[in-house]
């Protein structure tokens, strides 16, 4: 594996069974895979879209912290919801975390997730500036 590309795992059971990394740093970008409010086999915020969004984004931010980055480095977020009724609560969680950063953002409502208790899944991308060669 090239030194220019680094990967981190979160310990999610899906990473192993699907064969993916939680976050990948390549050049000046750090990409974080879809993140839910699961920590291991425990779902946090069951039935609460605001709490699930906060926990999911916190997990994604922990992934970029592995590369020395914080919320101010986030340039894109994506939010996937299973119910349109949850838009306001998920938007509130996003604003709580990223209001001063103002990344570009996409929010879509999807048919569902691998576990029906999941209400929201998030992704983010961060920019880490010039990378030393």
GROMACS .gro file of N, CA and C in nm:
model
  399
    1UNK      N    1   0.084  -0.118   0.000
    1UNK     CA    2   0.000   0.000   0.000
    1UNK      C    3   0.089   0.124   0.000
    2UNK      N    4   0.051   0.221  -0.078
    2UNK     CA    5   0.126   0.344  -0.091
    2UNK      C    6   0.118   0.427   0.037
    3UNK      N    7   0.228   0.497   0.068
    3UNK     CA    8   0.227   0.588   0.183
    3UNK      C    9   0.134   0.706   0.159
    4UNK      N   10   0.103   0.734   0.032
    4UNK     CA   11   0.016   0.846  -0.001
    4UNK      C   12  -0.130   0.817   0.033
    5UNK      N   13  -0.164   0.691   0.058
    5UNK     CA   14  -0.300   0.654   0.093
    5UNK      C   15  -0.297   0.581   0.227
    6UNK      N   16  -0.375   0.633   0.323
    6UNK     CA   17  -0.385   0.570   0.455
    6UNK      C   18  -0.531   0.541   0.484
    7UNK      N   19  -0.553   0.432   0.555
    7UNK     CA   20  -0.689   0.390   0.589
    7UNK      C   21  -0.702   0.371   0.740
    8UNK      N   22  -0.821   0.400   0.793
    8UNK     CA   23  -0.850   0.369   0.932
    8UNK      C   24  -0.982   0.292   0.939
    9UNK      N   25  -0.992   0.209   1.039
    9UNK     CA   26  -1.112   0.130   1.063
    9UNK      C   27  -1.179   0.180   1.191
   10UNK      N   28  -1.308   0.161   1.201
   10UNK     CA   29  -1.381   0.201   1.322
   10UNK      C   30  -1.413   0.081   1.410
   11UNK      N   31  -1.402  -0.039   1.354
   11UNK     CA   32  -1.440  -0.158   1.427
   11UNK      C   33  -1.582  -0.203   1.395
   12UNK      N   34  -1.649  -0.135   1.303
   12UNK     CA   35  -1.784  -0.174   1.264
   12UNK      C   36  -1.782  -0.314   1.205
   13UNK      N   37  -1.879  -0.398   1.241
   13UNK     CA   38  -1.883  -0.531   1.182
   13UNK      C   39  -1.904  -0.528   1.031
   14UNK      N   40  -1.965  -0.422   0.979
   14UNK     CA   41  -1.987  -0.413   0.835
   14UNK      C   42  -1.858  -0.387   0.758
   15UNK      N   43  -1.762  -0.320   0.820
   15UNK     CA   44  -1.634  -0.297   0.751
   15UNK      C   45  -1.568  -0.429   0.715
   16UNK      N   46  -1.571  -0.522   0.807
   16UNK     CA   47  -1.508  -0.653   0.782
   16UNK      C   48  -1.588  -0.734   0.682
   17UNK      N   49  -1.718  -0.741   0.701
   17UNK     CA   50  -1.799  -0.826   0.613
   17UNK      C   51  -1.812  -0.770   0.472
   18UNK      N   52  -1.806  -0.637   0.456
   18UNK     CA   53  -1.817  -0.576   0.323
   18UNK      C   54  -1.680  -0.548   0.262
   19UNK      N   55  -1.575  -0.541   0.346
   19UNK     CA   56  -1.440  -0.515   0.296
   19UNK      C   57  -1.415  -0.369   0.262
   20UNK      N   58  -1.442  -0.279   0.357
   20UNK     CA   59  -1.415  -0.137   0.333
   20UNK      C   60  -1.354  -0.073   0.457
   21UNK      N   61  -1.295   0.044   0.437
   21UNK     CA   62  -1.237   0.122   0.546
   21UNK      C   63  -1.337   0.228   0.591
   22UNK      N   64  -1.326   0.268   0.716
   22UNK     CA   65  -1.412   0.375   0.766
   22UNK      C   66  -1.371   0.509   0.706
   23UNK      N   67  -1.241   0.531   0.694
   23UNK     CA   68  -1.192   0.656   0.635
   23UNK      C   69  -1.066   0.627   0.556
   24UNK      N   70  -1.050   0.703   0.448
   24UNK     CA   71  -0.932   0.692   0.363
   24UNK      C   72  -0.878   0.832   0.338
   25UNK      N   73  -0.749   0.849   0.365
   25UNK     CA   74  -0.680   0.974   0.331
   25UNK      C   75  -0.600   0.949   0.205
   26UNK      N   76  -0.624   1.031   0.106
   26UNK     CA   77  -0.553   1.021  -0.022
   26UNK      C   78  -0.519   1.162  -0.066
   27UNK      N   79  -0.391   1.192  -0.070
   27UNK     CA   80  -0.351   1.328  -0.104
   27UNK      C   81  -0.402   1.424   0.002
   28UNK      N   82  -0.469   1.530  -0.043
   28UNK     CA   83  -0.516   1.632   0.051
   28UNK      C   84  -0.660   1.609   0.097
   29UNK      N   85  -0.718   1.494   0.063
   29UNK     CA   86  -0.857   1.466   0.099
   29UNK      C   87  -0.866   1.349   0.196
   30UNK      N   88  -0.962   1.359   0.286
   30UNK     CA   89  -0.997   1.247   0.374
   30UNK      C   90  -1.146   1.222   0.351
   31UNK      N   91  -1.177   1.099   0.313
   31UNK     CA   92  -1.314   1.060   0.284
   31UNK      C   93  -1.361   0.963   0.392
   32UNK      N   94  -1.479   0.989   0.446
   32UNK     CA   95  -1.533   0.904   0.551
   32UNK      C   96  -1.657   0.833   0.496
   33UNK      N   97  -1.657   0.701   0.509
   33UNK     CA   98  -1.767   0.618   0.461
   33UNK      C   99  -1.895   0.647   0.538
   34UNK      N  100  -2.003   0.593   0.488
   34UNK     CA  101  -2.130   0.604   0.558
   34UNK      C  102  -2.116   0.562   0.703
   35UNK      N  103  -2.163   0.649   0.792
   35UNK     CA  104  -2.148   0.628   0.935
   35UNK      C  105  -2.285   0.640   1.000
   36UNK      N  106  -2.318   0.544   1.084
   36UNK     CA  107  -2.445   0.546   1.156
   36UNK      C  108  -2.417   0.568   1.304
   37UNK      N  109  -2.521   0.556   1.384
   37UNK     CA  110  -2.503   0.573   1.528
   37UNK      C  111  -2.474   0.441   1.598
   38UNK      N  112  -2.436   0.340   1.521
   38UNK     CA  113  -2.389   0.215   1.582
   38UNK      C  114  -2.247   0.233   1.633
   39UNK      N  115  -2.221   0.186   1.751
   39UNK     CA  116  -2.086   0.172   1.807
   39UNK      C  117  -2.071   0.025   1.839
   40UNK      N  118  -1.994  -0.045   1.756
   40UNK     CA  119  -1.990  -0.190   1.768
   40UNK      C  120  -2.126  -0.245   1.731
   41UNK      N  121  -2.187  -0.319   1.822
   41UNK     CA  122  -2.319  -0.378   1.797
   41UNK      C  123  -2.431  -0.303   1.868
   42UNK      N  124  -2.401  -0.185   1.923
   42UNK     CA  125  -2.501  -0.108   1.998
   42UNK      C  126  -2.542   0.014   1.917
   43UNK      N  127  -2.674   0.030   1.898
   43UNK     CA  128  -2.729   0.146   1.830
   43UNK      C  129  -2.763   0.253   1.934
   44UNK      N  130  -2.705   0.370   1.920
   44UNK     CA  131  -2.734   0.482   2.009
   44UNK      C  132  -2.843   0.569   1.948
   45UNK      N  133  -2.931   0.619   2.032
   45UNK     CA  134  -3.037   0.710   1.986
   45UNK      C  135  -3.150   0.640   1.913
   46UNK      N  136  -3.178   0.517   1.949
   46UNK     CA  137  -3.286   0.446   1.879
   46UNK      C  138  -3.415   0.528   1.885
   47UNK      N  139  -3.474   0.551   1.767
   47UNK     CA  140  -3.597   0.628   1.757
   47UNK      C  141  -3.579   0.778   1.759
   48UNK      N  142  -3.458   0.827   1.774
   48UNK     CA  143  -3.430   0.971   1.788
   48UNK      C  144  -3.338   1.018   1.675
   49UNK      N  145  -3.393   1.079   1.570
   49UNK     CA  146  -3.310   1.118   1.456
   49UNK      C  147  -3.203   1.222   1.491
   50UNK      N  148  -3.234   1.313   1.581
   50UNK     CA  149  -3.135   1.413   1.622
   50UNK      C  150  -3.015   1.344   1.687
   51UNK      N  151  -3.041   1.256   1.783
   51UNK     CA  152  -2.934   1.187   1.853
   51UNK      C  153  -2.856   1.096   1.759
   52UNK      N  154  -2.925   1.025   1.671
   52UNK     CA  155  -2.854   0.940   1.576
   52UNK      C  156  -2.763   1.022   1.486
   53UNK      N  157  -2.811   1.137   1.440
   53UNK     CA  158  -2.727   1.222   1.354
   53UNK      C  159  -2.605   1.274   1.431
   54UNK      N  160  -2.624   1.317   1.555
   54UNK     CA  161  -2.511   1.366   1.635
   54UNK      C  162  -2.408   1.255   1.658
   55UNK      N  163  -2.455   1.136   1.693
   55UNK     CA  164  -2.363   1.025   1.718
   55UNK      C  165  -2.292   0.986   1.588
   56UNK      N  166  -2.365   0.981   1.478
   56UNK     CA  167  -2.305   0.943   1.350
   56UNK      C  168  -2.199   1.046   1.308
   57UNK      N  169  -2.232   1.174   1.313
   57UNK     CA  170  -2.134   1.276   1.276
   57UNK      C  171  -2.015   1.275   1.372
   58UNK      N  172  -2.039   1.250   1.499
   58UNK     CA  173  -1.928   1.242   1.594
   58UNK      C  174  -1.835   1.127   1.556
   59UNK      N  175  -1.891   1.014   1.517
   59UNK     CA  176  -1.810   0.901   1.471
   59UNK      C  177  -1.729   0.935   1.347
   60UNK      N  178  -1.791   1.007   1.254
   60UNK     CA  179  -1.720   1.049   1.134
   60UNK      C  180  -1.609   1.149   1.167
   61UNK      N  181  -1.636   1.239   1.261
   61UNK     CA  182  -1.534   1.335   1.303
   61UNK      C  183  -1.419   1.265   1.376
   62UNK      N  184  -1.450   1.160   1.451
   62UNK     CA  185  -1.343   1.083   1.514
   62UNK      C  186  -1.253   1.019   1.409
   63UNK      N  187  -1.310   0.979   1.297
   63UNK     CA  188  -1.230   0.920   1.189
   63UNK      C  189  -1.132   1.022   1.131
   64UNK      N  190  -1.177   1.146   1.108
   64UNK     CA  191  -1.083   1.244   1.052
   64UNK      C  192  -0.983   1.290   1.157
   65UNK      N  193  -1.020   1.278   1.285
   65UNK     CA  194  -0.924   1.312   1.391
   65UNK      C  195  -0.803   1.219   1.387
   66UNK      N  196  -0.820   1.097   1.335
   66UNK     CA  197  -0.708   1.004   1.318
   66UNK      C  198  -0.602   1.062   1.224
   67UNK      N  199  -0.641   1.159   1.144
   67UNK     CA  200  -0.549   1.224   1.051
   67UNK      C  201  -0.514   1.366   1.096
   68UNK      N  202  -0.546   1.397   1.222
   68UNK     CA  203  -0.513   1.527   1.278
   68UNK      C  204  -0.607   1.639   1.237
   69UNK      N  205  -0.728   1.606   1.194
   69UNK     CA  206  -0.823   1.706   1.146
   69UNK      C  207  -0.942   1.720   1.240
   70UNK      N  208  -1.004   1.837   1.235
   70UNK     CA  209  -1.124   1.863   1.313
   70UNK      C  210  -1.237   1.910   1.225
   71UNK      N  211  -1.348   1.951   1.286
   71UNK     CA  212  -1.465   1.995   1.209
   71UNK      C  213  -1.436   2.106   1.110
   72UNK      N  214  -1.339   2.193   1.142
   72UNK     CA  215  -1.308   2.305   1.051
   72UNK      C  216  -1.251   2.258   0.918
   73UNK      N  217  -1.208   2.134   0.909
   73UNK     CA  218  -1.154   2.078   0.785
   73UNK      C  219  -1.261   2.016   0.696
   74UNK      N  220  -1.383   2.004   0.746
   74UNK     CA  221  -1.490   1.939   0.670
   74UNK      C  222  -1.537   2.032   0.559
   75UNK      N  223  -1.537   1.979   0.436
   75UNK     CA  224  -1.580   2.057   0.321
   75UNK      C  225  -1.708   2.003   0.257
   76UNK      N  226  -1.748   1.880   0.289
   76UNK     CA  227  -1.871   1.821   0.233
   76UNK      C  228  -1.932   1.726   0.335
   77UNK      N  229  -2.065   1.733   0.347
   77UNK     CA  230  -2.138   1.634   0.425
   77UNK      C  231  -2.251   1.579   0.339
   78UNK      N  232  -2.286   1.456   0.369
   78UNK     CA  233  -2.402   1.392   0.305
   78UNK      C  234  -2.483   1.325   0.416
   79UNK      N  235  -2.613   1.343   0.408
   79UNK     CA  236  -2.703   1.283   0.507
   79UNK      C  237  -2.808   1.202   0.433
   80UNK      N  238  -2.826   1.079   0.476
   80UNK     CA  239  -2.926   0.990   0.419
   80UNK      C  240  -3.026   0.960   0.530
   81UNK      N  241  -3.153   0.986   0.504
   81UNK     CA  242  -3.258   0.966   0.604
   81UNK      C  243  -3.356   0.862   0.554
   82UNK      N  244  -3.413   0.786   0.646
   82UNK     CA  245  -3.514   0.689   0.607
   82UNK      C  246  -3.655   0.749   0.610
   83UNK      N  247  -3.671   0.867   0.670
   83UNK     CA  248  -3.804   0.930   0.678
   83UNK      C  249  -3.791   1.081   0.657
   84UNK      N  250  -3.874   1.136   0.569
   84UNK     CA  251  -3.874   1.279   0.546
   84UNK      C  252  -3.911   1.356   0.673
   85UNK      N  253  -3.990   1.297   0.760
   85UNK     CA  254  -4.031   1.364   0.884
   85UNK      C  255  -3.913   1.402   0.973
   86UNK      N  256  -3.796   1.339   0.950
   86UNK     CA  257  -3.679   1.362   1.034
   86UNK      C  258  -3.586   1.472   0.984
   87UNK      N  259  -3.621   1.535   0.874
   87UNK     CA  260  -3.533   1.636   0.813
   87UNK      C  261  -3.497   1.746   0.913
   88UNK      N  262  -3.593   1.802   0.981
   88UNK     CA  263  -3.565   1.915   1.071
   88UNK      C  264  -3.472   1.876   1.186
   89UNK      N  265  -3.492   1.758   1.243
   89UNK     CA  266  -3.407   1.715   1.355
   89UNK      C  267  -3.264   1.685   1.309
   90UNK      N  268  -3.249   1.624   1.194
   90UNK     CA  269  -3.115   1.596   1.142
   90UNK      C  270  -3.047   1.727   1.100
   91UNK      N  271  -3.123   1.818   1.041
   91UNK     CA  272  -3.067   1.948   1.005
   91UNK      C  273  -3.021   2.024   1.130
   92UNK      N  274  -3.096   2.012   1.238
   92UNK     CA  275  -3.057   2.078   1.364
   92UNK      C  276  -2.925   2.021   1.416
   93UNK      N  277  -2.909   1.888   1.409
   93UNK     CA  278  -2.784   1.826   1.452
   93UNK      C  279  -2.668   1.872   1.365
   94UNK      N  280  -2.692   1.879   1.234
   94UNK     CA  281  -2.588   1.925   1.141
   94UNK      C  282  -2.547   2.068   1.174
   95UNK      N  283  -2.646   2.153   1.195
   95UNK     CA  284  -2.616   2.293   1.226
   95UNK      C  285  -2.539   2.305   1.357
   96UNK      N  286  -2.575   2.227   1.457
   96UNK     CA  287  -2.504   2.230   1.585
   96UNK      C  288  -2.355   2.203   1.567
   97UNK      N  289  -2.322   2.114   1.476
   97UNK     CA  290  -2.182   2.074   1.457
   97UNK      C  291  -2.108   2.158   1.353
   98UNK      N  292  -2.178   2.205   1.250
   98UNK     CA  293  -2.109   2.263   1.135
   98UNK      C  294  -2.151   2.406   1.099
   99UNK      N  295  -2.227   2.472   1.184
   99UNK     CA  296  -2.276   2.606   1.151
   99UNK      C  297  -2.163   2.703   1.120
  100UNK      N  298  -2.056   2.697   1.197
  100UNK     CA  299  -1.945   2.791   1.173
  100UNK      C  300  -1.856   2.747   1.058
  101UNK      N  301  -1.867   2.621   1.017
  101UNK     CA  302  -1.782   2.567   0.910
  101UNK      C  303  -1.847   2.586   0.774
  102UNK      N  304  -1.975   2.558   0.765
  102UNK     CA  305  -2.054   2.572   0.643
  102UNK      C  306  -2.002   2.488   0.526
  103UNK      N  307  -1.990   2.355   0.542
  103UNK     CA  308  -1.951   2.271   0.429
  103UNK      C  309  -2.066   2.263   0.328
  104UNK      N  310  -2.035   2.223   0.205
  104UNK     CA  311  -2.143   2.191   0.113
  104UNK      C  312  -2.211   2.067   0.168
  105UNK      N  313  -2.338   2.051   0.135
  105UNK     CA  314  -2.411   1.942   0.198
  105UNK      C  315  -2.520   1.889   0.107
  106UNK      N  316  -2.547   1.761   0.121
  106UNK     CA  317  -2.656   1.696   0.049
  106UNK      C  318  -2.737   1.615   0.150
  107UNK      N  319  -2.869   1.620   0.137
  107UNK     CA  320  -2.956   1.541   0.221
  107UNK      C  321  -3.057   1.472   0.130
  108UNK      N  322  -3.068   1.341   0.142
  108UNK     CA  323  -3.164   1.266   0.062
  108UNK      C  324  -3.241   1.169   0.152
  109UNK      N  325  -3.362   1.139   0.112
  109UNK     CA  326  -3.442   1.038   0.180
  109UNK      C  327  -3.431   0.910   0.098
  110UNK      N  328  -3.400   0.801   0.167
  110UNK     CA  329  -3.378   0.673   0.101
  110UNK      C  330  -3.485   0.572   0.144
  111UNK      N  331  -3.489   0.461   0.076
  111UNK     CA  332  -3.587   0.356   0.105
  111UNK      C  333  -3.567   0.294   0.244
  112UNK      N  334  -3.441   0.277   0.285
  112UNK     CA  335  -3.415   0.218   0.415
  112UNK      C  336  -3.268   0.181   0.428
  113UNK      N  337  -3.234   0.123   0.543
  113UNK     CA  338  -3.096   0.087   0.573
  113UNK      C  339  -3.087  -0.062   0.605
  114UNK      N  340  -2.965  -0.109   0.623
  114UNK     CA  341  -2.940  -0.250   0.651
  114UNK      C  342  -3.006  -0.295   0.782
  115UNK      N  343  -3.023  -0.204   0.875
  115UNK     CA  344  -3.094  -0.232   1.000
  115UNK      C  345  -3.209  -0.131   1.007
  116UNK      N  346  -3.333  -0.175   1.020
  116UNK     CA  347  -3.447  -0.083   1.015
  116UNK      C  348  -3.452   0.018   1.131
  117UNK      N  349  -3.373   0.000   1.235
  117UNK     CA  350  -3.368   0.098   1.345
  117UNK      C  351  -3.284   0.220   1.311
  118UNK      N  352  -3.204   0.209   1.206
  118UNK     CA  353  -3.121   0.323   1.163
  118UNK      C  354  -3.211   0.425   1.095
  119UNK      N  355  -3.205   0.548   1.142
  119UNK     CA  356  -3.284   0.657   1.085
  119UNK      C  357  -3.200   0.748   0.997
  120UNK      N  358  -3.069   0.750   1.021
  120UNK     CA  359  -2.982   0.842   0.949
  120UNK      C  360  -2.844   0.779   0.933
  121UNK      N  361  -2.784   0.804   0.817
  121UNK     CA  362  -2.646   0.766   0.791
  121UNK      C  363  -2.580   0.889   0.730
  122UNK      N  364  -2.455   0.914   0.767
  122UNK     CA  365  -2.386   1.033   0.720
  122UNK      C  366  -2.252   0.998   0.658
  123UNK      N  367  -2.205   1.083   0.571
  123UNK     CA  368  -2.071   1.076   0.515
  123UNK      C  369  -2.011   1.215   0.526
  124UNK      N  370  -1.879   1.223   0.527
  124UNK     CA  371  -1.817   1.354   0.516
  124UNK      C  372  -1.684   1.344   0.444
  125UNK      N  373  -1.643   1.459   0.393
  125UNK     CA  374  -1.514   1.474   0.328
  125UNK      C  375  -1.444   1.592   0.393
  126UNK      N  376  -1.315   1.575   0.414
  126UNK     CA  377  -1.234   1.681   0.476
  126UNK      C  378  -1.115   1.712   0.386
  127UNK      N  379  -1.066   1.833   0.400
  127UNK     CA  380  -0.952   1.881   0.325
  127UNK      C  381  -0.839   1.905   0.423
  128UNK      N  382  -0.724   1.846   0.395
  128UNK     CA  383  -0.613   1.862   0.489
  128UNK      C  384  -0.501   1.949   0.435
  129UNK      N  385  -0.526   2.025   0.330
  129UNK     CA  386  -0.427   2.119   0.277
  129UNK      C  387  -0.313   2.048   0.208
  130UNK      N  388  -0.207   2.120   0.191
  130UNK     CA  389  -0.090   2.064   0.123
  130UNK      C  390  -0.033   1.948   0.203
  131UNK      N  391  -0.007   1.840   0.136
  131UNK     CA  392   0.050   1.722   0.200
  131UNK      C  393   0.198   1.718   0.172
  132UNK      N  394   0.279   1.698   0.277
  132UNK     CA  395   0.424   1.689   0.258
  132UNK      C  396   0.458   1.566   0.176
  133UNK      N  397   0.551   1.581   0.086
  133UNK     CA  398   0.594   1.468   0.002
  133UNK      C  399   0.696   1.383   0.073
   0.00000   0.00000   0.00000
